mmCIF file of C-alpha atoms and ligand atoms in Angstrom:
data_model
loop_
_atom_site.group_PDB
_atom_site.id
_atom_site.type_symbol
_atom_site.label_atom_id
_atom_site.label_comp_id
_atom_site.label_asym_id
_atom_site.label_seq_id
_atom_site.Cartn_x
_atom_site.Cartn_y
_atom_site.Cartn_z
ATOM 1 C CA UNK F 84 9.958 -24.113 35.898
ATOM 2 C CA UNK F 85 11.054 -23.435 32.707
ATOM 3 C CA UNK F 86 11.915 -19.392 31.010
ATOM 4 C CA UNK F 87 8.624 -18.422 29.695
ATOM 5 C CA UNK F 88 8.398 -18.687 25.802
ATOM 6 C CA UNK F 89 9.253 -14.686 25.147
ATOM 7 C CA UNK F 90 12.907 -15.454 26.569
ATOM 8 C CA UNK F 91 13.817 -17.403 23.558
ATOM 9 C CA UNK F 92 13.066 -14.164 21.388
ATOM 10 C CA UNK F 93 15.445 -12.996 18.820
ATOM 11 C CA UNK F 94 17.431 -10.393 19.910
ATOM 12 C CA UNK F 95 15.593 -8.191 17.036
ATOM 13 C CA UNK F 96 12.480 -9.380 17.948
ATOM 14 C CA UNK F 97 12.353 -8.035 21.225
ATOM 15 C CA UNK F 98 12.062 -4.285 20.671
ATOM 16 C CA UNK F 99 10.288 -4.488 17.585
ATOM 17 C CA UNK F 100 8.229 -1.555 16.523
ATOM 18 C CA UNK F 101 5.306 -2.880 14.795
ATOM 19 C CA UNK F 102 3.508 -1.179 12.014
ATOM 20 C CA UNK F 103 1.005 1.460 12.745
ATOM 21 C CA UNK F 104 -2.038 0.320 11.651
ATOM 22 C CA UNK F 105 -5.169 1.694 11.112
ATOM 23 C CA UNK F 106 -8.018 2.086 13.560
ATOM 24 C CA UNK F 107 -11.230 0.075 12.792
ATOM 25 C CA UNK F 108 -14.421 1.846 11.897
ATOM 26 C CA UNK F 109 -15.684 0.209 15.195
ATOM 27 C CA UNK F 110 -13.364 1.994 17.750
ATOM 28 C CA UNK F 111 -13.457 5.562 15.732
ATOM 29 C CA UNK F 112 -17.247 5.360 16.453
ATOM 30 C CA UNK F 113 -16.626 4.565 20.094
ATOM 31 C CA UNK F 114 -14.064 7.551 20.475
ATOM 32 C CA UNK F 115 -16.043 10.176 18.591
ATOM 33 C CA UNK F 116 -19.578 9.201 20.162
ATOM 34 C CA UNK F 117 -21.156 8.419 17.045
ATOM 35 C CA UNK F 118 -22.964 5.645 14.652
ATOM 36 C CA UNK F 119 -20.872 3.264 13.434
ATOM 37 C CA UNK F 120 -22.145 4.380 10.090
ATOM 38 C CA UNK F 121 -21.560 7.790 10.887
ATOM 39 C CA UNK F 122 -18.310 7.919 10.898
ATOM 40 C CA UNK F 123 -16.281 9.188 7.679
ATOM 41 C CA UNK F 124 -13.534 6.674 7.307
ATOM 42 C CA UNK F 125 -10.357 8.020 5.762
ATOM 43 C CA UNK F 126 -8.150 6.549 7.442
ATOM 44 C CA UNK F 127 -6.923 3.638 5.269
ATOM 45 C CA UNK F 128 -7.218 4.629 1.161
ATOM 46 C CA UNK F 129 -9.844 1.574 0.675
ATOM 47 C CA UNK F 130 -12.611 2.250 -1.661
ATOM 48 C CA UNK F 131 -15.580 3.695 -1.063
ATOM 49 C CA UNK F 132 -17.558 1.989 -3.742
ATOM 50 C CA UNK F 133 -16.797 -1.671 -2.159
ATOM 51 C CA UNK F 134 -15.999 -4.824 -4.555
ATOM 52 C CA UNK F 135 -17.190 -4.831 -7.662
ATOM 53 C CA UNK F 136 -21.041 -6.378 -7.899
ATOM 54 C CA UNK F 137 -19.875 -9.616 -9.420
ATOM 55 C CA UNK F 138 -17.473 -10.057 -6.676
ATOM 56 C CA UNK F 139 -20.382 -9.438 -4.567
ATOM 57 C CA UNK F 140 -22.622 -11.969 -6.161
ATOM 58 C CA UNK F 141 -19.731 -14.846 -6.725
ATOM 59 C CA UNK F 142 -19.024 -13.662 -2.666
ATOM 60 C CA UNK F 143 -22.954 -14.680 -1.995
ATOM 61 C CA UNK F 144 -22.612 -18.051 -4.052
ATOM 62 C CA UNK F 145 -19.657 -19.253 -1.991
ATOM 63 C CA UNK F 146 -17.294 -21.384 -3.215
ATOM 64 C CA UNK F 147 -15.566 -24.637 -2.166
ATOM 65 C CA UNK F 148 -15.261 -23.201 1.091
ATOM 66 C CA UNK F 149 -14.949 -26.702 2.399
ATOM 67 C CA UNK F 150 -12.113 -27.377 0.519
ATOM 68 C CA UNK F 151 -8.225 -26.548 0.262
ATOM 69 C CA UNK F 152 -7.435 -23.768 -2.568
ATOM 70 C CA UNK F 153 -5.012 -24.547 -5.213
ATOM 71 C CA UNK F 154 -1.579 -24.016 -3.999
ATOM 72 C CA UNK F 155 -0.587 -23.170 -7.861
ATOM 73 C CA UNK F 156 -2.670 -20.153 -7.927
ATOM 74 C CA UNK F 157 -3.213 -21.724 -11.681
ATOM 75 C CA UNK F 158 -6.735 -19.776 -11.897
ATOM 76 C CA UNK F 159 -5.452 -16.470 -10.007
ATOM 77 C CA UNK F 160 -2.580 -16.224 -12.096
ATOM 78 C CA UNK F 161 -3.856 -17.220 -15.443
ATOM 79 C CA UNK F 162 -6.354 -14.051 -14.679
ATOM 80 C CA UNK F 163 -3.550 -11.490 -13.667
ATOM 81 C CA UNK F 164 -1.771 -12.610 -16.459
ATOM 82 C CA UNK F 165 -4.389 -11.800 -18.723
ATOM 83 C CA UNK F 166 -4.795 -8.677 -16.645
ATOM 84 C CA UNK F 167 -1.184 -7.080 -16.098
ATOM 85 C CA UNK F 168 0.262 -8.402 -19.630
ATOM 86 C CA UNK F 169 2.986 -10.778 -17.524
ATOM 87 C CA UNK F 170 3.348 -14.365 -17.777
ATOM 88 C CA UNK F 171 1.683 -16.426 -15.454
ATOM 89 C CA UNK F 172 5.011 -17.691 -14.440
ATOM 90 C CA UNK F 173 5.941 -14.359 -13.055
ATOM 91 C CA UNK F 174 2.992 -13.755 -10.626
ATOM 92 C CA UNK F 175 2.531 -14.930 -7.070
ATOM 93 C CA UNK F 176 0.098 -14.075 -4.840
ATOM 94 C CA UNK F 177 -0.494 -13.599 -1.149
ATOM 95 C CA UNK F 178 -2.825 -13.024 1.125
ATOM 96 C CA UNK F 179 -2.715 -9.185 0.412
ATOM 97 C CA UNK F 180 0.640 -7.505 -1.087
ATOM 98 C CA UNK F 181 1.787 -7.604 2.526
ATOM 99 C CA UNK F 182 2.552 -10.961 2.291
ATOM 100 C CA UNK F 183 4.429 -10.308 -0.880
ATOM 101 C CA UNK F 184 6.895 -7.970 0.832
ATOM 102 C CA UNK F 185 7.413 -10.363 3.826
ATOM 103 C CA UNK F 186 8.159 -13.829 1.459
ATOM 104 C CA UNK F 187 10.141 -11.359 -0.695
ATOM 105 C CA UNK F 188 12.342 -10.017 2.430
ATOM 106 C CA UNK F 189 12.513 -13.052 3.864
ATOM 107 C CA UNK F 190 13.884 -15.372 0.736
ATOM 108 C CA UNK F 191 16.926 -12.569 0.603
ATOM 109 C CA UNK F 192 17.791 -11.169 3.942
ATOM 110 C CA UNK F 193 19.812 -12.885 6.401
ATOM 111 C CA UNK F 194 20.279 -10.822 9.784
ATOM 112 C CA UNK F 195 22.892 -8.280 9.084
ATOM 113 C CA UNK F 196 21.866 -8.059 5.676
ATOM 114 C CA UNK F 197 21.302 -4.402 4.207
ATOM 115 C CA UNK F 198 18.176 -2.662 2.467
ATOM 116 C CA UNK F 199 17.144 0.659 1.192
ATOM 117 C CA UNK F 200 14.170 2.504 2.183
ATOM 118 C CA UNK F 201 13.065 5.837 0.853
ATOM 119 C CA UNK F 202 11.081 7.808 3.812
ATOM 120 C CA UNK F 203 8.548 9.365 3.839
ATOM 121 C CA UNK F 204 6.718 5.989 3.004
ATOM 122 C CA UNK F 205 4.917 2.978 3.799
ATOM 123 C CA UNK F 206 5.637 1.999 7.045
ATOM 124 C CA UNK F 207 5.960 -2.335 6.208
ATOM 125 C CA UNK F 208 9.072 -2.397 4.667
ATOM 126 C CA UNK F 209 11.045 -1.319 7.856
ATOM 127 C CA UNK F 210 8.875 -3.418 9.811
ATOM 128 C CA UNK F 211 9.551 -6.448 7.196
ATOM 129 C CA UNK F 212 13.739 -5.613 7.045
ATOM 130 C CA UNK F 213 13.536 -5.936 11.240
ATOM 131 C CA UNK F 214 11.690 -8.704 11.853
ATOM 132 C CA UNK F 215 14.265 -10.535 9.179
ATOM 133 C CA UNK F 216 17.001 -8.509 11.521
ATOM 134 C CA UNK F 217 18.411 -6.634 8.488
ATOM 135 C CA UNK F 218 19.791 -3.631 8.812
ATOM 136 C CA UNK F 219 17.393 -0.619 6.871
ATOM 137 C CA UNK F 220 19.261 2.308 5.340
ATOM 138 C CA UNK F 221 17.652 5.617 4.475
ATOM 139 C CA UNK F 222 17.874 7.220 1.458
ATOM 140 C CA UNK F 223 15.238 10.124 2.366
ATOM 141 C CA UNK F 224 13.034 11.941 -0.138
ATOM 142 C CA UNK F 225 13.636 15.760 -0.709
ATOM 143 C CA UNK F 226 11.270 18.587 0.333
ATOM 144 C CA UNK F 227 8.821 17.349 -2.249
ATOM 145 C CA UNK F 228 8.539 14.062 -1.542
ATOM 146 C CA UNK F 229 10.594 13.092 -4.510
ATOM 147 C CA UNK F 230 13.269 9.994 -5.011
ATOM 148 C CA UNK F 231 16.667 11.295 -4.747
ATOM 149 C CA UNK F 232 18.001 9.035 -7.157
ATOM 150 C CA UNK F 233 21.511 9.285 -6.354
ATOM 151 C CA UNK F 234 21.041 9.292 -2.620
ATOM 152 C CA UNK F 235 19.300 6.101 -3.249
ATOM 153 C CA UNK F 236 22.110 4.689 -5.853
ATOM 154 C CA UNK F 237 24.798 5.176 -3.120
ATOM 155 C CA UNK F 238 22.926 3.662 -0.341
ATOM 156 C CA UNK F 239 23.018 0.911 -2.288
ATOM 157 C CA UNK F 240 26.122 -0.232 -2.341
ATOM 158 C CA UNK F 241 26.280 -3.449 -0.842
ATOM 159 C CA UNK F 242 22.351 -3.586 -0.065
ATOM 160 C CA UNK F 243 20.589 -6.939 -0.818
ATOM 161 C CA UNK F 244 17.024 -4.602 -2.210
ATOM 162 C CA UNK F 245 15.837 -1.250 -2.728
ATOM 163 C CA UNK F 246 12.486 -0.584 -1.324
ATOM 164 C CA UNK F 247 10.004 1.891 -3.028
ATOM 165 C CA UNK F 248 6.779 2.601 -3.670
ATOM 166 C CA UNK F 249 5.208 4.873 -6.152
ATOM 167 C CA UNK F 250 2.560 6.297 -6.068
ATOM 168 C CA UNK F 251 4.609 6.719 -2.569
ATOM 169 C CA UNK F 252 2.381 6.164 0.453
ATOM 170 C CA UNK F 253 1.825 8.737 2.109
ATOM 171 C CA UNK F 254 2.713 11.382 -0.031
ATOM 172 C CA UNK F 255 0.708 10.204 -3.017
ATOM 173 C CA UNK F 256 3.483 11.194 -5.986
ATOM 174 C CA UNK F 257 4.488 8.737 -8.430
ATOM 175 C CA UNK F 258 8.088 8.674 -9.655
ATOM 176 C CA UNK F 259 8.872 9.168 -13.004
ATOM 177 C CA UNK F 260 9.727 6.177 -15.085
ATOM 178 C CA UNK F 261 12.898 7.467 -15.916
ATOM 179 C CA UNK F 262 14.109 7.688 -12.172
ATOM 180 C CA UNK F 263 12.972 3.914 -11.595
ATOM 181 C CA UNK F 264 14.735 2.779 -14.154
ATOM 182 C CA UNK F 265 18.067 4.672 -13.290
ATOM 183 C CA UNK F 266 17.682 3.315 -10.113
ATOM 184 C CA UNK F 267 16.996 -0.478 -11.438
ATOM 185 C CA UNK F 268 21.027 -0.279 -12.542
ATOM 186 C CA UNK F 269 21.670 -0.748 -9.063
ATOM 187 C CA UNK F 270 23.062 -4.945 -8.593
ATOM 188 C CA UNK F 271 20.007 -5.519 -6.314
ATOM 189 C CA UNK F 272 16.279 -6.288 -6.395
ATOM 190 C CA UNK F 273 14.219 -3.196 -6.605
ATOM 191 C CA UNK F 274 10.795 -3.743 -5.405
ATOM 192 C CA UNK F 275 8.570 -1.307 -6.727
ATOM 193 C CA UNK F 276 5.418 -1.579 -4.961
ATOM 194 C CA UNK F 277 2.344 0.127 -7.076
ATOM 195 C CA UNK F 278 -0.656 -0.795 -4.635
ATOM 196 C CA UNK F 279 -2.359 2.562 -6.220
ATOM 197 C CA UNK F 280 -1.214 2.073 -9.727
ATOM 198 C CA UNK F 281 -4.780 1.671 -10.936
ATOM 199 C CA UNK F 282 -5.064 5.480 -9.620
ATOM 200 C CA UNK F 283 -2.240 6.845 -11.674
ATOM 201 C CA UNK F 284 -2.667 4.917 -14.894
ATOM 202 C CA UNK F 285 0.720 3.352 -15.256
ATOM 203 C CA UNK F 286 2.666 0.886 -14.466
ATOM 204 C CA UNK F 287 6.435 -0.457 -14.002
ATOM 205 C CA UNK F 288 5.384 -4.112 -15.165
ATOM 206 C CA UNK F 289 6.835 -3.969 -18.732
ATOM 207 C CA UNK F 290 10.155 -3.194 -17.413
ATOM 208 C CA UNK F 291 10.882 -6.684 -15.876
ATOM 209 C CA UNK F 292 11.274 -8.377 -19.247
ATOM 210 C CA UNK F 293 14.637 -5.564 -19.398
ATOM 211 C CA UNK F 294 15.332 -5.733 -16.190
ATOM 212 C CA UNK F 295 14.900 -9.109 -14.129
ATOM 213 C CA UNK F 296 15.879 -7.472 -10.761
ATOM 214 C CA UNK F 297 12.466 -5.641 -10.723
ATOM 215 C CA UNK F 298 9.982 -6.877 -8.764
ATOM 216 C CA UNK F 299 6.472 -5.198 -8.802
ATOM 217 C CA UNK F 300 3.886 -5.450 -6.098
ATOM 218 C CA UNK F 301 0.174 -5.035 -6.786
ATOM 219 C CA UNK F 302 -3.105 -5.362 -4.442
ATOM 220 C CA UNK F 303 -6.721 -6.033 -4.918
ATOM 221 C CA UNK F 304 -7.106 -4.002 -1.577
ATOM 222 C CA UNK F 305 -7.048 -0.252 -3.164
ATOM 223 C CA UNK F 306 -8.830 -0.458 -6.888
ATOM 224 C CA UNK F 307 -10.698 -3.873 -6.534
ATOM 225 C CA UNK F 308 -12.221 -2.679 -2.690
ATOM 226 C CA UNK F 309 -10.793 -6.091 -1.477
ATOM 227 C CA UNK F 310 -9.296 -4.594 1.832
ATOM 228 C CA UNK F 311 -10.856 -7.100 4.123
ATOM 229 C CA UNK F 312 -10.228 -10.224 2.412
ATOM 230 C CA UNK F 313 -6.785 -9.942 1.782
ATOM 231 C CA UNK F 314 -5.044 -10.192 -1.561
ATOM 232 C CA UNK F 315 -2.452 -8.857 -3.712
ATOM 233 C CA UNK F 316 0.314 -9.725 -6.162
ATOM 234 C CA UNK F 317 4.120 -10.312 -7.071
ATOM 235 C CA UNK F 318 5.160 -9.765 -10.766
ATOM 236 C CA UNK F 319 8.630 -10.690 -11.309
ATOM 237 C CA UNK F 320 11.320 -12.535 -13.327
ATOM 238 C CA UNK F 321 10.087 -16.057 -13.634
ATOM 239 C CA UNK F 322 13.169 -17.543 -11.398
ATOM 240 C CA UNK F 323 11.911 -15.644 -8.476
ATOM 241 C CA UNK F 324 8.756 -15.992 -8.588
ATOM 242 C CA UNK F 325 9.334 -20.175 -8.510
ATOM 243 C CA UNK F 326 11.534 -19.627 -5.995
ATOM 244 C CA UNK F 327 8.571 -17.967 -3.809
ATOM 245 C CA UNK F 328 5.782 -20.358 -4.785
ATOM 246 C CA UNK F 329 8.047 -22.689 -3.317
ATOM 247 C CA UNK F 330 8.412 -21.398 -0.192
ATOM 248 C CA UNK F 331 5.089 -19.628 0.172
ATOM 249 C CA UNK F 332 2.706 -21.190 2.307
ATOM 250 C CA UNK F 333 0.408 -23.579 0.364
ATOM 251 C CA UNK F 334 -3.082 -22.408 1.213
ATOM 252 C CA UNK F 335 -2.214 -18.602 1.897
ATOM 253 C CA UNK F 336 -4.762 -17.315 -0.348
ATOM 254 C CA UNK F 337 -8.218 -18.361 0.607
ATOM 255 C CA UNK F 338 -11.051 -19.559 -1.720
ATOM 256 C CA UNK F 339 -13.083 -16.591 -0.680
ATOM 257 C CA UNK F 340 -10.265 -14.442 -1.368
ATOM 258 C CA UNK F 341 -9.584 -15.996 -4.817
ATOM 259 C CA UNK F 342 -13.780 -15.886 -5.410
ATOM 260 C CA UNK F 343 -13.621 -12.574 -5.657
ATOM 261 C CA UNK F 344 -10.059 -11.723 -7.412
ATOM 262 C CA UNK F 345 -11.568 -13.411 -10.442
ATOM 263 C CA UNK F 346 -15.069 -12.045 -10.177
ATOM 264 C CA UNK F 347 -13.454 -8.472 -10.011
ATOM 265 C CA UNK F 348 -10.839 -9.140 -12.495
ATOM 266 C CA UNK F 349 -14.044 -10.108 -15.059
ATOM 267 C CA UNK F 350 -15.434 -7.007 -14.105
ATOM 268 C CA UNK F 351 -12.344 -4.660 -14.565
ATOM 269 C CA UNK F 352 -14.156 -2.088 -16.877
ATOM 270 C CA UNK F 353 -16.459 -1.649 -14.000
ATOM 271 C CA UNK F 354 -13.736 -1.245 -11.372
ATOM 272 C CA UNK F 355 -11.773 1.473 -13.764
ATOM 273 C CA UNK F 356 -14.877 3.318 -14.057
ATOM 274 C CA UNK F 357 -14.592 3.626 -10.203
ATOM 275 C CA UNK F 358 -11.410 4.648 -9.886
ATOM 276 C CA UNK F 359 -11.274 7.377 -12.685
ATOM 277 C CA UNK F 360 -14.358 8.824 -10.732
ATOM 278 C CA UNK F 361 -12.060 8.918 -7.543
ATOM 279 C CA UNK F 362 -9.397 10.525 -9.209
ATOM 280 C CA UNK F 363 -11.715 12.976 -10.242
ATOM 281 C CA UNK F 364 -13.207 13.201 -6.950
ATOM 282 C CA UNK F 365 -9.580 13.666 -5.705
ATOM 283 C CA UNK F 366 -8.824 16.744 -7.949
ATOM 284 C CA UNK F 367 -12.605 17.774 -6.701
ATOM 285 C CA UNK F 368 -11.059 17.564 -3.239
ATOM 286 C CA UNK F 369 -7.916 18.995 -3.304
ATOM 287 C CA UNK F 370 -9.559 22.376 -4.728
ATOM 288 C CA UNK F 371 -11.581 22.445 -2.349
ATOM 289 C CA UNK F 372 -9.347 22.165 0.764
ATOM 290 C CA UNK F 373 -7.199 24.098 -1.166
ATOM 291 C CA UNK F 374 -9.126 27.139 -0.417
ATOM 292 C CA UNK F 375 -9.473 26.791 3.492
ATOM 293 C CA UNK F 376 -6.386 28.779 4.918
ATOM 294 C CA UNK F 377 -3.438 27.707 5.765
ATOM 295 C CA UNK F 378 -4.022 24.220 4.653
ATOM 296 C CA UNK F 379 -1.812 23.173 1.588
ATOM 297 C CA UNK F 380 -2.953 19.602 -0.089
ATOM 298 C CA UNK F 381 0.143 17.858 -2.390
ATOM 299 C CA UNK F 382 -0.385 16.995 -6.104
ATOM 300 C CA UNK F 383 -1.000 13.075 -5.770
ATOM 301 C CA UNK F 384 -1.727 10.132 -8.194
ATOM 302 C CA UNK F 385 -2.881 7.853 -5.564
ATOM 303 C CA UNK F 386 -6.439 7.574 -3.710
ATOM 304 C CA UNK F 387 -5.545 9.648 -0.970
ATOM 305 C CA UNK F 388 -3.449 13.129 -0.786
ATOM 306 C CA UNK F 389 -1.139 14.628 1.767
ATOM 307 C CA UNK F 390 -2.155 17.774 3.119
ATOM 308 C CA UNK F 391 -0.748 20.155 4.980
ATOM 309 C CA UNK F 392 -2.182 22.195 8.151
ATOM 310 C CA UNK F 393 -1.558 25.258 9.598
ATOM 311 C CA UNK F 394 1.563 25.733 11.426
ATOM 312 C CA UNK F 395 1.618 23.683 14.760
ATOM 313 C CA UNK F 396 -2.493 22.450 14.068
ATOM 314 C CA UNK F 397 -1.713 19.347 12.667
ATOM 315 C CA UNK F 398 -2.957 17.436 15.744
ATOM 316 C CA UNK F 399 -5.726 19.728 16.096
ATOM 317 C CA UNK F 400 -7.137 19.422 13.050
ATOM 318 C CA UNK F 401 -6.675 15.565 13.226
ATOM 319 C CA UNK F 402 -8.718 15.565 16.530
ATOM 320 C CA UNK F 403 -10.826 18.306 15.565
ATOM 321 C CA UNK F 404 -12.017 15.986 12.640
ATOM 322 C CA UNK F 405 -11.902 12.464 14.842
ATOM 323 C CA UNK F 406 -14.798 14.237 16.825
ATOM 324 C CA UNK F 407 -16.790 15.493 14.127
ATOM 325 C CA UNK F 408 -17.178 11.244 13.047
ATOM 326 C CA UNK F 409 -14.132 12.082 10.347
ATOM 327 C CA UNK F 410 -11.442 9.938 10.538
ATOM 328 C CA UNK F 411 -8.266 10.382 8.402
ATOM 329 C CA UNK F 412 -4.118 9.309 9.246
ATOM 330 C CA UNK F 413 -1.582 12.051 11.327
ATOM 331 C CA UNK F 414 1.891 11.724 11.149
ATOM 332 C CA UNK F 415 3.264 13.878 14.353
ATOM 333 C CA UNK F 416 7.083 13.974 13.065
ATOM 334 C CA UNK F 417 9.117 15.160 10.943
ATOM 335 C CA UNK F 418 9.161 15.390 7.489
ATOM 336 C CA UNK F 419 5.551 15.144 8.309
ATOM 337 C CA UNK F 420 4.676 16.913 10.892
ATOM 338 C CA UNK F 421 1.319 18.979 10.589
ATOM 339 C CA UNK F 422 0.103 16.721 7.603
ATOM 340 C CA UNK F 423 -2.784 14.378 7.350
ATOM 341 C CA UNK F 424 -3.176 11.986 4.443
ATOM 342 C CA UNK F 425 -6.549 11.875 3.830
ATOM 343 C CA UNK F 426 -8.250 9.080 1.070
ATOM 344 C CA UNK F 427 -10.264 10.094 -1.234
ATOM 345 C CA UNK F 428 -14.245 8.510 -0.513
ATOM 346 C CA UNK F 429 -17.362 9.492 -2.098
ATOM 347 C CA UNK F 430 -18.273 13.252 -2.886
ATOM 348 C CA UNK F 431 -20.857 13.324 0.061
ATOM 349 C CA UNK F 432 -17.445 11.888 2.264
ATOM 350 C CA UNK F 433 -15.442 14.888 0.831
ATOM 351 C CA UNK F 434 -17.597 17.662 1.792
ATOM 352 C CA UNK F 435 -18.511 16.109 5.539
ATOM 353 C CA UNK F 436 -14.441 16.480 5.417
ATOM 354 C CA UNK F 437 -13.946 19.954 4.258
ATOM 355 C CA UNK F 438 -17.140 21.127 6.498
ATOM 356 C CA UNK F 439 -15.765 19.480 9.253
ATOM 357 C CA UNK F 440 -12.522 20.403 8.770
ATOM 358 C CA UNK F 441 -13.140 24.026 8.371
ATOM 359 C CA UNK F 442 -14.508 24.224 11.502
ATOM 360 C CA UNK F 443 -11.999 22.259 13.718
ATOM 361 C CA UNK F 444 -9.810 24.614 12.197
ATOM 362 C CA UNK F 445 -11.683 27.809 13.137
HETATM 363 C C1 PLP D 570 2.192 1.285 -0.557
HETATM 364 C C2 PLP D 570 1.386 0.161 0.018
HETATM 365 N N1 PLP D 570 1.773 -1.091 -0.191
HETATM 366 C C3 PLP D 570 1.090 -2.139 0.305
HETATM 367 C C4 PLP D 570 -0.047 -1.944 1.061
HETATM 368 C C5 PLP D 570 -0.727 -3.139 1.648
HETATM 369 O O1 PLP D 570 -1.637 -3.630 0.768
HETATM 370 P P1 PLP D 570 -2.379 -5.008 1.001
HETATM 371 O O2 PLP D 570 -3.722 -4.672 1.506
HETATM 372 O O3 PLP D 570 -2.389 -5.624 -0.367
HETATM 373 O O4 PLP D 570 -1.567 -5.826 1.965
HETATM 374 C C6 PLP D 570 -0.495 -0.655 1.314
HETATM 375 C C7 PLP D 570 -1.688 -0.449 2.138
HETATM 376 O O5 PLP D 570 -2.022 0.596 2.579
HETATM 377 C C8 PLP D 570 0.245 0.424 0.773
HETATM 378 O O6 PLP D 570 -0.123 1.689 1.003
#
């Protein structure tokens, strides 16, 4: 009989470490005994307002569901362009910015190949860099969360990317514009990935027409409430971007998904509205958990914050609040140990948090 089909793995395949991914409101319900509805999801940093209401109705309408989408993306990225200020020749998009970072990672790196990651953050880019059997190299943070420029300059050397996102998931600071674009000197791509840039107002767009080696990475998921169906954005020099239609796969955003990308990009007034009221629901929130003891929340620009615990109750207050129905991310090691990122939902979300987190905590 022949080897079954796992045998013909890649050696890097075979003890790969995949992403850790959220739970689903379904199985937080389960574990804390509770409603479905009950539960407090803030776990993920999707919006608590939902799509926009003319994504909703366009949603209810349908579309061609029947038939193939365009492979050109010519509507999608006629709307981006109007939205983000960049040619239409410089977007792409996937089916959510995930698939962004895995055609960009795998159109440069061969196995052996070298990027750079800045950790603490988003856990797809190592993931990504594996699976394409490249070799990651850190160039960590300091105490503060902050790029270390120069660390990240001289891991560089030789690297086919730099990896970084900002606001930084999970510690919700943006980097100034003035360390990105030290750091864009480097002779390889730097992907700047802004899923949250809606949340802090700026954005590293403008720089590509200076700086072709700057690729930026956007998602509906966060600001448009898209999560679910899957769709964000490339904006880069124009070369690239051809280069990735071309090897994208040809129907890998669907109709549905592109439905409601329009519909919410002709409602973007609506959709900012949202977000500046979760950024002021965020400063709301960090006050406020602010003043329970011991517990220390990080300036962020994002929809979610970092926030320290007490000493040693990091994974008591995370369990303390999965069985009050409360559901938010833990990170057991170190830098992070003892914090929880929590995303910012509605105010009536934020103070189920704080009362349930005051009293997990005692
Ligand atoms: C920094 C960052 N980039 C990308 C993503 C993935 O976004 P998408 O839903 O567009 O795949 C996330 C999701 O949490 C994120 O935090």
């Amino acid at each position: 009989m022949a080897r079954g089909a796992a045998e013909f793995l890649q050696a890097h395949w075979r003890g790969l470490d995949p992403y850790d991914a959220a739970e689903p409101p379904e199985t937080l319900a389960e574990r804390a005994g509770v409603a479905e509805e009950a539960v407090v999801k803030l776990n993920a940093n999707e919006n608590p307002y939902g799509p926009s209401p003319k994504a909703l109705d366009a949603l209810r309408k349908g579309g061609r569901i029947a038939v193939y989408p365009d492979p050109a993306q010519t509507a999608m990225r006629r709307a981006l362009a109007a939205y983000t200020g960049a040619p239409p020749g410089q977007i792409v998009v996937g089916n959510g910015s995930d698939e962004i970072i895995d055609l960009v990672f795998r159109s440069v790196l061969a196995p052996g190949d070298r990027i750079v990651n800045t950790p603490p953050t988003f856990g797809m880019y190592d993931v990504i860099a594996h699976i394409c059997g490249a070799s990651v190299i850190a160039a960590e943070r300091n105490e503060r969360f902050e790029l270390d420029v120069q660390r990240t300059l001289d891991a560089a050397e030789g690297a086919k990317l730099i990896a970084l996102a900002s606001p930084n998931n999970p510690s919700g600071n943006a980097s100034p514009q003035a360390d990105i674009e030290r750091i864009l000197e480097a002779d390889c791509i730097v992907m700047v990935d802004e899923a949250y840039a809606e949340f802090a107002g700026r954005s590293v767009i403008p720089l590509i027409r200076r700086h072709p080696n700057l690729i930026a990475l956007r998602t509906m998921s966060k600001w448009a409430g898209l999560a679910g169906l899957r769709v964000g954005y490339g904006v880069m020099d124009a070369a690239m971007a051809d280069a990735l239609m071309r090897g994208k796969p040809p129907y890998n955003v669907s109709q549905t998904a592109e439905t409601a990308l329009l519909a919410s990009l002709d409602d973007a007034a609506l959709l900012n509205e949202r977000a500046a009221l979760i950024v002021q629901e965020r400063e709301r929130m960090t006050a406020l958990l602010a003043a329970l003891p011991g517990v220390e929340p990080l300036p962020s620009e994002a929809n979610f914050l970092l926030c320290r615990m007490p000493r040693g109750r990091g994974k008591a207050a995370y369990d303390g609040l999965a069985a009050r129905g409360v559901s938010v991310r833990y990170y057991p090691k170190a830098p992070l140990a003892d914090c929880l990122r929590i995303s910012v939902g509605t105010p009536s979300d934020t103070d189920r948090l704080v009362a349930a987190l005051e009293s997990a905590l005692g």
